[in-house]
mmCIF file of C-alpha atoms in Angstrom:
data_model
loop_
_atom_site.group_PDB
_atom_site.id
_atom_site.type_symbol
_atom_site.label_atom_id
_atom_site.label_comp_id
_atom_site.label_asym_id
_atom_site.label_seq_id
_atom_site.Cartn_x
_atom_site.Cartn_y
_atom_site.Cartn_z
ATOM 1 C CA MET A 1 -93.128 -38.634 171.162
ATOM 2 C CA LEU A 2 -95.651 -38.564 168.322
ATOM 3 C CA SER A 3 -98.900 -40.294 169.189
ATOM 4 C CA ARG A 4 -100.296 -40.447 165.654
ATOM 5 C CA PRO A 5 -98.993 -40.026 162.110
ATOM 6 C CA LEU A 6 -99.524 -36.789 160.249
ATOM 7 C CA PRO A 7 -101.835 -36.754 157.241
ATOM 8 C CA SER A 8 -100.285 -36.846 153.818
ATOM 9 C CA GLY A 9 -101.014 -34.551 150.896
ATOM 10 C CA ARG A 10 -99.607 -31.657 148.905
ATOM 11 C CA ASP A 11 -99.777 -29.253 151.876
ATOM 12 C CA TRP A 12 -97.306 -31.390 153.796
ATOM 13 C CA LEU A 13 -93.607 -31.743 153.339
ATOM 14 C CA VAL A 14 -91.777 -34.217 151.211
ATOM 15 C CA VAL A 15 -88.874 -35.515 153.298
ATOM 16 C CA THR A 16 -86.211 -37.572 151.583
ATOM 17 C CA THR A 17 -82.859 -38.924 152.630
ATOM 18 C CA ASN A 18 -79.741 -37.478 151.128
ATOM 19 C CA ASN A 19 -78.652 -38.444 147.637
ATOM 20 C CA ARG A 20 -75.024 -39.355 148.205
ATOM 21 C CA SER A 21 -74.017 -39.507 144.555
ATOM 22 C CA LYS A 22 -70.922 -37.365 144.084
ATOM 23 C CA SER A 23 -72.316 -36.061 140.791
ATOM 24 C CA SER A 24 -75.400 -34.569 142.470
ATOM 25 C CA PHE A 25 -75.709 -31.197 144.182
ATOM 26 C CA ALA A 26 -78.635 -32.508 146.237
ATOM 27 C CA HIS A 27 -77.594 -31.933 149.814
ATOM 28 C CA LYS A 28 -78.611 -32.349 153.391
ATOM 29 C CA ASN A 29 -79.878 -29.347 155.184
ATOM 30 C CA GLU A 30 -78.459 -28.408 158.573
ATOM 31 C CA TYR A 31 -80.473 -31.102 160.325
ATOM 32 C CA GLY A 32 -79.316 -33.964 158.118
ATOM 33 C CA ALA A 33 -82.284 -34.441 155.778
ATOM 34 C CA ARG A 34 -83.652 -32.741 152.697
ATOM 35 C CA ALA A 35 -87.091 -31.265 153.270
ATOM 36 C CA ARG A 36 -88.846 -29.522 150.390
ATOM 37 C CA TRP A 37 -92.301 -28.186 149.825
ATOM 38 C CA ALA A 38 -93.903 -30.487 147.242
ATOM 39 C CA ASP A 39 -95.067 -27.595 145.087
ATOM 40 C CA ARG A 40 -92.273 -25.081 145.761
ATOM 41 C CA GLY A 41 -89.229 -27.060 144.760
ATOM 42 C CA PHE A 42 -86.289 -25.044 146.001
ATOM 43 C CA ARG A 43 -87.477 -23.701 149.381
ATOM 44 C CA TYR A 44 -86.537 -25.429 152.605
ATOM 45 C CA ASN A 45 -88.667 -25.832 155.695
ATOM 46 C CA TYR A 46 -87.439 -27.233 159.004
ATOM 47 C CA ILE A 47 -90.591 -28.858 160.283
ATOM 48 C CA GLY A 48 -90.626 -31.924 158.020
ATOM 49 C CA ASP A 49 -87.189 -33.041 159.102
ATOM 50 C CA LEU A 50 -87.977 -32.344 162.752
ATOM 51 C CA ILE A 51 -91.041 -34.587 162.650
ATOM 52 C CA ALA A 52 -89.061 -37.335 160.944
ATOM 53 C CA ARG A 53 -86.444 -37.150 163.690
ATOM 54 C CA LEU A 54 -88.996 -37.022 166.494
ATOM 55 C CA MET A 55 -90.228 -40.424 165.326
ATOM 56 C CA LYS A 56 -86.890 -41.805 166.576
ATOM 57 C CA SER A 57 -86.518 -39.559 169.632
ATOM 58 C CA ASN A 58 -85.746 -41.028 173.051
ATOM 59 C CA GLY A 59 -86.407 -37.877 175.079
ATOM 60 C CA PHE A 60 -82.825 -36.584 174.789
ATOM 61 C CA PRO A 61 -82.074 -33.420 172.789
ATOM 62 C CA LEU A 62 -81.825 -33.930 169.046
ATOM 63 C CA GLN A 63 -79.285 -31.132 168.872
ATOM 64 C CA VAL A 64 -76.932 -29.415 171.306
ATOM 65 C CA GLU A 65 -75.639 -26.040 170.193
ATOM 66 C CA LEU A 66 -72.313 -24.773 171.519
ATOM 67 C CA HIS A 67 -71.353 -21.075 171.619
ATOM 68 C CA PRO A 68 -67.646 -21.221 172.521
ATOM 69 C CA GLY A 69 -66.556 -17.863 171.078
ATOM 70 C CA SER A 70 -66.273 -14.559 172.903
ATOM 71 C CA HIS A 71 -66.145 -11.963 170.097
ATOM 72 C CA CYS A 72 -66.590 -11.326 166.371
ATOM 73 C CA GLY A 73 -63.240 -9.697 165.685
ATOM 74 C CA PRO A 74 -63.650 -6.424 163.740
ATOM 75 C CA LEU A 75 -67.166 -7.249 162.488
ATOM 76 C CA ARG A 76 -70.051 -5.110 163.731
ATOM 77 C CA CYS A 77 -72.950 -6.450 161.668
ATOM 78 C CA SER A 78 -75.929 -4.104 161.354
ATOM 79 C CA TYR A 79 -78.337 -7.063 161.535
ATOM 80 C CA CYS A 80 -76.770 -8.791 164.581
ATOM 81 C CA TYR A 81 -79.431 -10.409 166.784
ATOM 82 C CA SER A 82 -77.520 -9.614 169.983
ATOM 83 C CA ARG A 83 -77.017 -5.890 169.456
ATOM 84 C CA GLN A 84 -76.666 -3.993 172.744
ATOM 85 C CA GLN A 85 -76.791 -7.271 174.719
ATOM 86 C CA ALA A 86 -73.839 -8.786 176.568
ATOM 87 C CA LEU A 87 -72.541 -12.344 176.699
ATOM 88 C CA CYS A 88 -72.351 -14.090 180.065
ATOM 89 C CA ASP A 89 -69.067 -13.935 181.952
ATOM 90 C CA GLY A 90 -66.725 -16.921 181.921
ATOM 91 C CA LEU A 91 -65.115 -19.280 179.405
ATOM 92 C CA MET A 92 -65.252 -23.070 179.335
ATOM 93 C CA THR A 93 -61.942 -24.921 179.169
ATOM 94 C CA ILE A 94 -61.138 -27.876 176.949
ATOM 95 C CA ASP A 95 -61.471 -30.106 180.012
ATOM 96 C CA HIS A 96 -64.985 -28.756 180.551
ATOM 97 C CA TYR A 97 -65.895 -29.554 176.950
ATOM 98 C CA SER A 98 -64.395 -33.023 177.202
ATOM 99 C CA LYS A 99 -66.587 -33.820 180.210
ATOM 100 C CA LEU A 100 -69.639 -32.345 178.497
ATOM 101 C CA LEU A 101 -69.106 -34.441 175.372
ATOM 102 C CA ASP A 102 -68.686 -37.540 177.523
ATOM 103 C CA ASP A 103 -72.091 -36.770 179.069
ATOM 104 C CA LEU A 104 -73.604 -36.498 175.595
ATOM 105 C CA GLY A 105 -71.779 -39.454 174.106
ATOM 106 C CA GLY A 106 -74.315 -42.175 174.812
ATOM 107 C CA HIS A 107 -77.088 -40.201 173.101
ATOM 108 C CA SER A 108 -75.214 -38.788 170.079
ATOM 109 C CA PRO A 109 -77.080 -35.526 169.481
ATOM 110 C CA PHE A 110 -76.047 -33.401 166.541
ATOM 111 C CA ILE A 111 -73.485 -30.804 167.681
ATOM 112 C CA GLU A 112 -74.000 -27.350 166.202
ATOM 113 C CA ILE A 113 -71.222 -24.845 166.832
ATOM 114 C CA SER A 114 -72.313 -21.267 166.442
ATOM 115 C CA GLY A 115 -72.707 -18.056 168.423
ATOM 116 C CA ILE A 116 -74.847 -15.010 169.088
ATOM 117 C CA GLY A 117 -72.798 -11.855 169.325
ATOM 118 C CA SER A 118 -69.702 -13.993 168.777
ATOM 119 C CA ASP A 119 -67.987 -16.115 166.170
ATOM 120 C CA PRO A 120 -67.265 -19.659 167.415
ATOM 121 C CA LEU A 121 -63.839 -19.626 165.775
ATOM 122 C CA SER A 122 -62.779 -16.907 168.228
ATOM 123 C CA TYR A 123 -62.522 -19.588 170.929
ATOM 124 C CA PRO A 124 -58.740 -19.813 171.537
ATOM 125 C CA ASP A 125 -58.690 -23.626 171.473
ATOM 126 C CA PHE A 126 -61.215 -24.149 168.681
ATOM 127 C CA CYS A 127 -59.136 -26.735 166.812
ATOM 128 C CA LYS A 128 -58.744 -28.748 170.025
ATOM 129 C CA LEU A 129 -62.502 -28.547 170.586
ATOM 130 C CA LEU A 130 -63.273 -29.732 167.052
ATOM 131 C CA ARG A 131 -60.808 -32.612 167.410
ATOM 132 C CA LEU A 132 -62.627 -33.660 170.582
ATOM 133 C CA ILE A 133 -65.981 -33.560 168.829
ATOM 134 C CA LYS A 134 -64.716 -35.595 165.900
ATOM 135 C CA ARG A 135 -62.799 -38.099 168.048
ATOM 136 C CA LYS A 136 -65.897 -38.776 170.130
ATOM 137 C CA GLY A 137 -67.886 -39.515 166.968
ATOM 138 C CA PHE A 138 -70.345 -36.610 166.811
ATOM 139 C CA SER A 139 -71.755 -35.168 163.621
ATOM 140 C CA PHE A 140 -71.302 -31.411 163.645
ATOM 141 C CA GLY A 141 -72.205 -28.184 161.924
ATOM 142 C CA ILE A 142 -70.340 -24.886 162.194
ATOM 143 C CA HIS A 143 -71.754 -21.387 161.602
ATOM 144 C CA THR A 144 -69.108 -18.711 161.165
ATOM 145 C CA LYS A 145 -68.212 -15.567 159.262
ATOM 146 C CA GLY A 146 -65.110 -17.317 157.952
ATOM 147 C CA LEU A 147 -62.597 -14.603 158.808
ATOM 148 C CA LEU A 148 -60.822 -16.739 161.431
ATOM 149 C CA LEU A 149 -60.455 -19.873 159.305
ATOM 150 C CA SER A 150 -56.830 -20.910 159.785
ATOM 151 C CA ARG A 151 -54.853 -23.332 157.646
ATOM 152 C CA GLU A 152 -54.876 -25.816 160.537
ATOM 153 C CA LEU A 153 -58.655 -25.625 160.796
ATOM 154 C CA ILE A 154 -59.159 -25.951 157.030
ATOM 155 C CA GLU A 155 -57.174 -29.185 157.053
ATOM 156 C CA LEU A 156 -58.961 -30.444 160.168
ATOM 157 C CA LEU A 157 -62.396 -29.744 158.686
ATOM 158 C CA ASN A 158 -61.585 -31.829 155.639
ATOM 159 C CA SER A 159 -60.167 -34.792 157.520
ATOM 160 C CA GLU A 160 -62.312 -37.817 158.316
ATOM 161 C CA HIS A 161 -65.782 -37.143 159.795
ATOM 162 C CA SER A 162 -69.415 -38.127 159.332
ATOM 163 C CA GLU A 163 -71.195 -37.268 156.099
ATOM 164 C CA GLU A 164 -73.726 -35.160 158.022
ATOM 165 C CA SER A 165 -71.086 -32.592 158.985
ATOM 166 C CA TYR A 166 -71.060 -29.138 157.402
ATOM 167 C CA ILE A 167 -69.813 -25.583 157.696
ATOM 168 C CA THR A 168 -71.947 -22.540 156.889
ATOM 169 C CA ILE A 169 -70.123 -19.277 156.250
ATOM 170 C CA GLY A 170 -72.138 -16.069 156.322
ATOM 171 C CA VAL A 171 -71.001 -13.850 153.450
ATOM 172 C CA ASP A 172 -74.086 -11.722 152.707
ATOM 173 C CA SER A 173 -72.287 -9.672 150.066
ATOM 174 C CA ALA A 174 -71.014 -9.905 146.513
ATOM 175 C CA ASN A 175 -68.181 -7.366 146.820
ATOM 176 C CA ALA A 176 -66.023 -5.538 149.336
ATOM 177 C CA ASP A 177 -67.982 -2.268 149.293
ATOM 178 C CA THR A 178 -71.284 -3.920 150.236
ATOM 179 C CA TYR A 179 -69.555 -6.228 152.723
ATOM 180 C CA ASN A 180 -67.940 -3.311 154.548
ATOM 181 C CA ARG A 181 -71.217 -1.400 154.810
ATOM 182 C CA LEU A 182 -73.186 -4.381 156.142
ATOM 183 C CA HIS A 183 -70.502 -5.413 158.620
ATOM 184 C CA GLY A 184 -69.635 -2.031 160.082
ATOM 185 C CA LEU A 185 -66.147 -1.919 158.567
ATOM 186 C CA PRO A 186 -64.204 1.068 157.177
ATOM 187 C CA PRO A 187 -64.344 1.534 153.379
ATOM 188 C CA ASN A 188 -60.752 0.411 152.892
ATOM 189 C CA SER A 189 -61.089 -2.798 154.955
ATOM 190 C CA SER A 190 -59.572 -5.974 153.490
ATOM 191 C CA VAL A 191 -61.762 -8.346 155.520
ATOM 192 C CA TYR A 192 -63.959 -9.338 152.554
ATOM 193 C CA ASN A 193 -60.929 -10.354 150.490
ATOM 194 C CA ARG A 194 -59.561 -12.412 153.378
ATOM 195 C CA VAL A 195 -62.914 -14.171 153.831
ATOM 196 C CA ARG A 196 -63.084 -14.928 150.118
ATOM 197 C CA GLU A 197 -59.521 -16.306 150.136
ATOM 198 C CA ASN A 198 -60.400 -18.532 153.102
ATOM 199 C CA ILE A 199 -63.456 -19.888 151.285
ATOM 200 C CA VAL A 200 -61.434 -20.624 148.152
ATOM 201 C CA SER A 201 -58.775 -22.399 150.238
ATOM 202 C CA LEU A 202 -61.402 -24.401 152.145
ATOM 203 C CA TYR A 203 -63.064 -25.629 148.961
ATOM 204 C CA ALA A 204 -59.714 -26.390 147.312
ATOM 205 C CA GLU A 205 -58.749 -28.584 150.290
ATOM 206 C CA LYS A 206 -62.149 -30.292 150.155
ATOM 207 C CA SER A 207 -61.635 -31.046 146.457
ATOM 208 C CA ARG A 208 -58.063 -32.215 146.966
ATOM 209 C CA ARG A 209 -59.055 -34.673 149.685
ATOM 210 C CA HIS A 210 -62.446 -35.599 148.182
ATOM 211 C CA SER A 211 -63.862 -34.649 151.566
ATOM 212 C CA SER A 212 -67.547 -35.163 152.386
ATOM 213 C CA LEU A 213 -67.690 -31.847 154.281
ATOM 214 C CA LYS A 214 -70.656 -29.774 153.071
ATOM 215 C CA ILE A 215 -69.711 -26.141 152.470
ATOM 216 C CA ASN A 216 -72.673 -23.761 152.623
ATOM 217 C CA LEU A 217 -72.368 -20.049 151.890
ATOM 218 C CA ALA A 218 -75.162 -18.001 153.456
ATOM 219 C CA TYR A 219 -76.600 -14.755 152.132
ATOM 220 C CA LEU A 220 -79.029 -12.685 154.211
ATOM 221 C CA LEU A 221 -81.219 -10.628 151.879
ATOM 222 C CA LEU A 222 -81.415 -6.944 152.854
ATOM 223 C CA VAL A 223 -82.254 -3.736 151.018
ATOM 224 C CA ASN A 224 -78.601 -3.013 150.255
ATOM 225 C CA ASN A 225 -77.669 -6.404 148.778
ATOM 226 C CA SER A 226 -80.742 -7.885 147.090
ATOM 227 C CA SER A 227 -80.679 -6.428 143.572
ATOM 228 C CA LYS A 228 -80.368 -8.757 140.599
ATOM 229 C CA GLN A 229 -76.855 -7.398 140.045
ATOM 230 C CA ASP A 230 -75.864 -8.188 143.648
ATOM 231 C CA ILE A 231 -77.254 -11.720 143.496
ATOM 232 C CA ASP A 232 -75.733 -12.394 140.057
ATOM 233 C CA GLU A 233 -72.331 -11.238 141.270
ATOM 234 C CA PHE A 234 -72.505 -13.367 144.420
ATOM 235 C CA ILE A 235 -73.431 -16.504 142.476
ATOM 236 C CA GLN A 236 -70.712 -15.874 139.903
ATOM 237 C CA THR A 237 -68.080 -15.138 142.551
ATOM 238 C CA PHE A 238 -68.790 -18.019 144.915
ATOM 239 C CA GLY A 239 -70.717 -20.618 142.912
ATOM 240 C CA ASP A 240 -67.613 -22.698 142.225
ATOM 241 C CA TYR A 241 -66.518 -22.711 145.874
ATOM 242 C CA ALA A 242 -69.572 -24.075 147.678
ATOM 243 C CA ASP A 243 -71.946 -27.020 147.739
ATOM 244 C CA VAL A 244 -74.869 -24.766 148.674
ATOM 245 C CA LEU A 245 -75.605 -21.077 148.183
ATOM 246 C CA ARG A 246 -78.211 -20.423 150.877
ATOM 247 C CA PHE A 247 -80.389 -17.321 150.703
ATOM 248 C CA SER A 248 -82.691 -16.229 153.518
ATOM 249 C CA ILE A 249 -84.644 -13.291 154.899
ATOM 250 C CA PRO A 250 -83.151 -12.029 158.204
ATOM 251 C CA GLN A 251 -85.299 -11.243 161.203
ATOM 252 C CA VAL A 252 -85.341 -7.850 162.840
ATOM 253 C CA PRO A 253 -83.559 -8.002 166.228
ATOM 254 C CA ASN A 254 -85.734 -6.982 169.163
ATOM 255 C CA VAL A 255 -83.568 -3.978 170.001
ATOM 256 C CA ALA A 256 -82.935 -2.725 166.463
ATOM 257 C CA ASP A 257 -84.767 -0.309 164.189
ATOM 258 C CA PRO A 258 -86.162 -2.119 161.122
ATOM 259 C CA ILE A 259 -84.071 -0.031 158.738
ATOM 260 C CA GLY A 260 -82.547 -1.830 155.786
ATOM 261 C CA TYR A 261 -84.849 -4.855 156.002
ATOM 262 C CA LEU A 262 -87.029 -5.896 153.079
ATOM 263 C CA HIS A 263 -90.763 -5.303 153.179
ATOM 264 C CA ARG A 264 -93.064 -8.168 152.204
ATOM 265 C CA THR A 265 -93.553 -6.924 148.616
ATOM 266 C CA GLU A 266 -89.782 -6.610 148.181
ATOM 267 C CA THR A 267 -89.285 -10.055 149.697
ATOM 268 C CA ASP A 268 -91.706 -11.620 147.226
ATOM 269 C CA GLN A 269 -89.904 -9.950 144.332
ATOM 270 C CA VAL A 270 -86.516 -11.225 145.469
ATOM 271 C CA LEU A 271 -87.789 -14.772 145.999
ATOM 272 C CA ARG A 272 -89.340 -14.781 142.513
ATOM 273 C CA LEU A 273 -85.995 -13.616 141.161
ATOM 274 C CA LEU A 274 -84.128 -16.418 142.920
ATOM 275 C CA GLY A 275 -86.620 -18.953 141.588
ATOM 276 C CA LYS A 276 -85.517 -18.167 138.041
ATOM 277 C CA TYR A 277 -81.908 -19.257 138.522
ATOM 278 C CA ALA A 278 -81.179 -22.626 136.934
ATOM 279 C CA ASN A 279 -78.605 -23.549 139.543
ATOM 280 C CA ASP A 280 -78.975 -26.671 141.677
ATOM 281 C CA LYS A 281 -76.751 -25.200 144.360
ATOM 282 C CA ILE A 282 -79.204 -22.452 145.270
ATOM 283 C CA THR A 283 -81.570 -22.974 148.177
ATOM 284 C CA VAL A 284 -83.860 -20.537 149.977
ATOM 285 C CA LEU A 285 -85.016 -20.970 153.554
ATOM 286 C CA ASN A 286 -88.801 -21.091 153.663
ATOM 287 C CA PHE A 287 -89.086 -18.060 155.895
ATOM 288 C CA THR A 288 -90.379 -14.842 154.365
ATOM 289 C CA GLU A 289 -91.147 -12.513 157.284
ATOM 290 C CA SER A 290 -88.636 -10.153 158.894
ATOM 291 C CA THR A 291 -90.812 -9.646 161.974
ATOM 292 C CA HIS A 292 -91.321 -12.261 164.670
ATOM 293 C CA ASP A 293 -94.458 -14.365 164.679
ATOM 294 C CA GLU A 294 -96.614 -13.724 167.743
ATOM 295 C CA ALA A 295 -99.364 -16.260 167.133
ATOM 296 C CA PHE A 296 -97.989 -19.217 169.096
ATOM 297 C CA GLU A 297 -98.188 -19.430 172.875
ATOM 298 C CA PHE A 298 -95.585 -22.002 173.933
ATOM 299 C CA CYS A 299 -91.958 -22.667 173.068
ATOM 300 C CA LEU A 300 -91.940 -26.298 171.971
ATOM 301 C CA ALA A 301 -88.549 -26.144 170.253
ATOM 302 C CA GLN A 302 -86.833 -26.159 173.679
ATOM 303 C CA ARG A 303 -88.025 -29.746 174.193
ATOM 304 C CA PHE A 304 -85.715 -31.006 171.461
ATOM 305 C CA ASN A 305 -82.678 -28.693 171.651
ATOM 306 C CA ALA A 306 -80.300 -27.066 174.104
ATOM 307 C CA THR A 307 -77.759 -24.269 173.767
ATOM 308 C CA ILE A 308 -74.638 -23.942 175.897
ATOM 309 C CA ASP A 309 -72.912 -20.571 175.993
ATOM 310 C CA LYS A 310 -69.196 -19.905 176.366
ATOM 311 C CA ALA A 311 -69.485 -19.952 180.181
ATOM 312 C CA GLY A 312 -71.292 -23.310 180.330
ATOM 313 C CA ASN A 313 -74.811 -21.973 180.935
ATOM 314 C CA VAL A 314 -77.503 -24.162 179.346
ATOM 315 C CA PHE A 315 -80.318 -22.240 177.639
ATOM 316 C CA PRO A 316 -83.546 -23.279 175.892
ATOM 317 C CA CYS A 317 -82.400 -21.816 172.561
ATOM 318 C CA PRO A 318 -79.511 -19.923 170.933
ATOM 319 C CA GLN A 319 -81.285 -16.565 170.812
ATOM 320 C CA VAL A 320 -81.464 -16.254 174.606
ATOM 321 C CA ALA A 321 -77.884 -17.377 175.337
ATOM 322 C CA LEU A 322 -77.111 -13.901 176.650
ATOM 323 C CA LYS A 323 -76.745 -12.208 180.021
ATOM 324 C CA ASP A 324 -80.139 -10.480 179.669
ATOM 325 C CA TYR A 325 -81.843 -13.897 179.638
ATOM 326 C CA LEU A 326 -79.765 -15.630 182.307
ATOM 327 C CA SER A 327 -82.943 -16.244 184.310
ATOM 328 C CA LEU A 328 -83.954 -18.764 181.627
ATOM 329 C CA SER A 329 -80.788 -20.832 182.061
ATOM 330 C CA TRP A 330 -81.364 -24.405 183.264
ATOM 331 C CA GLY A 331 -77.956 -24.679 184.936
ATOM 332 C CA ASN A 332 -74.235 -24.630 184.227
ATOM 333 C CA THR A 333 -72.248 -27.580 182.860
ATOM 334 C CA THR A 334 -69.103 -26.548 184.738
ATOM 335 C CA GLU A 335 -71.032 -27.193 187.970
ATOM 336 C CA HIS A 336 -73.443 -30.021 187.078
ATOM 337 C CA SER A 337 -73.598 -32.757 184.468
ATOM 338 C CA PHE A 338 -75.605 -32.050 181.348
ATOM 339 C CA LEU A 339 -77.834 -35.040 182.088
ATOM 340 C CA ASP A 340 -78.746 -33.655 185.512
ATOM 341 C CA ILE A 341 -79.509 -30.265 183.972
ATOM 342 C CA TRP A 342 -81.597 -31.768 181.160
ATOM 343 C CA ASN A 343 -83.680 -33.746 183.658
ATOM 344 C CA SER A 344 -83.913 -30.947 186.227
ATOM 345 C CA ASP A 345 -87.048 -29.396 187.687
ATOM 346 C CA ARG A 346 -85.783 -26.038 186.484
ATOM 347 C CA ARG A 347 -85.957 -27.181 182.864
ATOM 348 C CA LYS A 348 -89.400 -28.698 183.382
ATOM 349 C CA LYS A 349 -90.620 -25.411 184.846
ATOM 350 C CA THR A 350 -89.419 -23.507 181.777
ATOM 351 C CA GLN A 351 -91.288 -25.927 179.503
ATOM 352 C CA GLU A 352 -94.527 -25.100 181.272
ATOM 353 C CA MET A 353 -94.082 -21.343 180.796
ATOM 354 C CA SER A 354 -95.752 -19.466 177.973
ATOM 355 C CA VAL A 355 -93.567 -17.393 175.675
ATOM 356 C CA ARG A 356 -95.140 -14.331 177.302
ATOM 357 C CA ASP A 357 -93.925 -15.469 180.729
ATOM 358 C CA MET A 358 -90.493 -16.342 179.355
ATOM 359 C CA LYS A 359 -90.283 -12.741 178.076
ATOM 360 C CA CYS A 360 -88.194 -13.675 175.072
ATOM 361 C CA ARG A 361 -90.076 -13.850 171.734
ATOM 362 C CA VAL A 362 -86.760 -13.772 169.895
ATOM 363 C CA CYS A 363 -86.937 -17.145 168.117
ATOM 364 C CA ASP A 364 -84.546 -17.678 165.255
ATOM 365 C CA ARG A 365 -85.960 -18.825 161.910
ATOM 366 C CA LYS A 366 -85.631 -22.514 162.728
ATOM 367 C CA ASP A 367 -87.204 -22.386 166.171
ATOM 368 C CA GLU A 368 -89.928 -19.984 165.101
ATOM 369 C CA SER A 369 -90.916 -22.280 162.225
ATOM 370 C CA ILE A 370 -90.989 -25.239 164.614
ATOM 371 C CA ASN A 371 -92.994 -23.386 167.257
ATOM 372 C CA LYS A 372 -95.497 -21.991 164.788
ATOM 373 C CA GLU A 373 -96.132 -25.332 163.081
ATOM 374 C CA LEU A 374 -96.202 -27.521 166.197
ATOM 375 C CA ASN A 375 -98.472 -25.147 168.117
ATOM 376 C CA HIS A 376 -100.828 -25.162 165.122
ATOM 377 C CA LEU A 377 -100.761 -28.944 164.833
ATOM 378 C CA MET A 378 -101.518 -29.327 168.524
ATOM 379 C CA ASP A 379 -104.353 -26.799 168.306
ATOM 380 C CA THR A 380 -105.946 -28.723 165.445
ATOM 381 C CA ASN A 381 -105.490 -32.115 167.175
ATOM 382 C CA ARG A 382 -103.206 -33.366 164.404
ATOM 383 C CA PHE A 383 -100.243 -33.688 166.698
ATOM 384 C CA VAL A 384 -99.906 -34.605 170.375
ATOM 385 C CA LEU A 385 -96.704 -33.835 172.255
ATOM 386 C CA ASP A 386 -95.763 -35.847 175.309
ATOM 387 C CA LEU A 387 -95.585 -33.001 177.833
ATOM 388 C CA LYS A 388 -93.715 -35.162 180.330
ATOM 389 C CA ARG A 389 -90.547 -34.961 178.266
#
């Protein structure tokens, strides 16, 4: 898919394979490689790993993201990207997922299990789904708020699987008061304590079994949780129960007022603060803007990924896996095979559309980084994408 190598130099990314020594906190990021800016040390960027993986691409998606859940329980996060937008109707069965995974089996994409406006663990047969994924040999990553982690799931997560597999739990708070405010909960809610207990139990099981599961705890930096005291407390509270403490700047949802989000000056201050911690577990996503980038014209990330919502609809990316964007769906896996959908004229038509014509412009951090960098590389003739794929 790449027609020429990229130039080397300090402005490019250093991409290394994972150090698998048990004594090291060096870890794989959510795409299975460690990509660091050569002169920034602790910040991650997605594009280096993507390019490394594209070198081995065969035209099939590198990653398939599943959104099996239908709700978030009591959580009503103020920064939710799907605020005021509904999920599509319908719910895939375990038989549907089994057929889908059979379709994907010969190509072995990474399986990410997440959700927009929903927690994947709310799927009633989540443990059965994860067993299917593991039995069929897929590497997986799970993004969740951690409230619905059951004892059965904790044990299943730490049983045998590939070393690329991980779970990321969004905590975003160092104490119950802040957690309740950010997640739309009453002041006396016990949800934070339950999440913390689940994290402690998950890490204890990992340690007991010497599991290779990577446990990442995510922290979105907002006005109400980004003081030095907040960050210190979070690191002290959770540092012993995670492989990675991942900090990042959230994006403003398209339908939300930008209240509570950090301005650029505040962002720079927080990132400088995080850079002073002598803790190998801390990583910061290399994404410093709360607003969406509007410089690129085409969505190139959709050429490498696919997202399947709870009803089986296949979308170009996770941010549009909602009823409002159903016109962008390539098809439904309960009606057609994934391979037919991936190779369909409908998907090819979407690839030819500009972001303006797609009427989305709601890229998540990963896809926006990919789109921004790849559009720039193509514009400067450093990178040529095979548009037939």
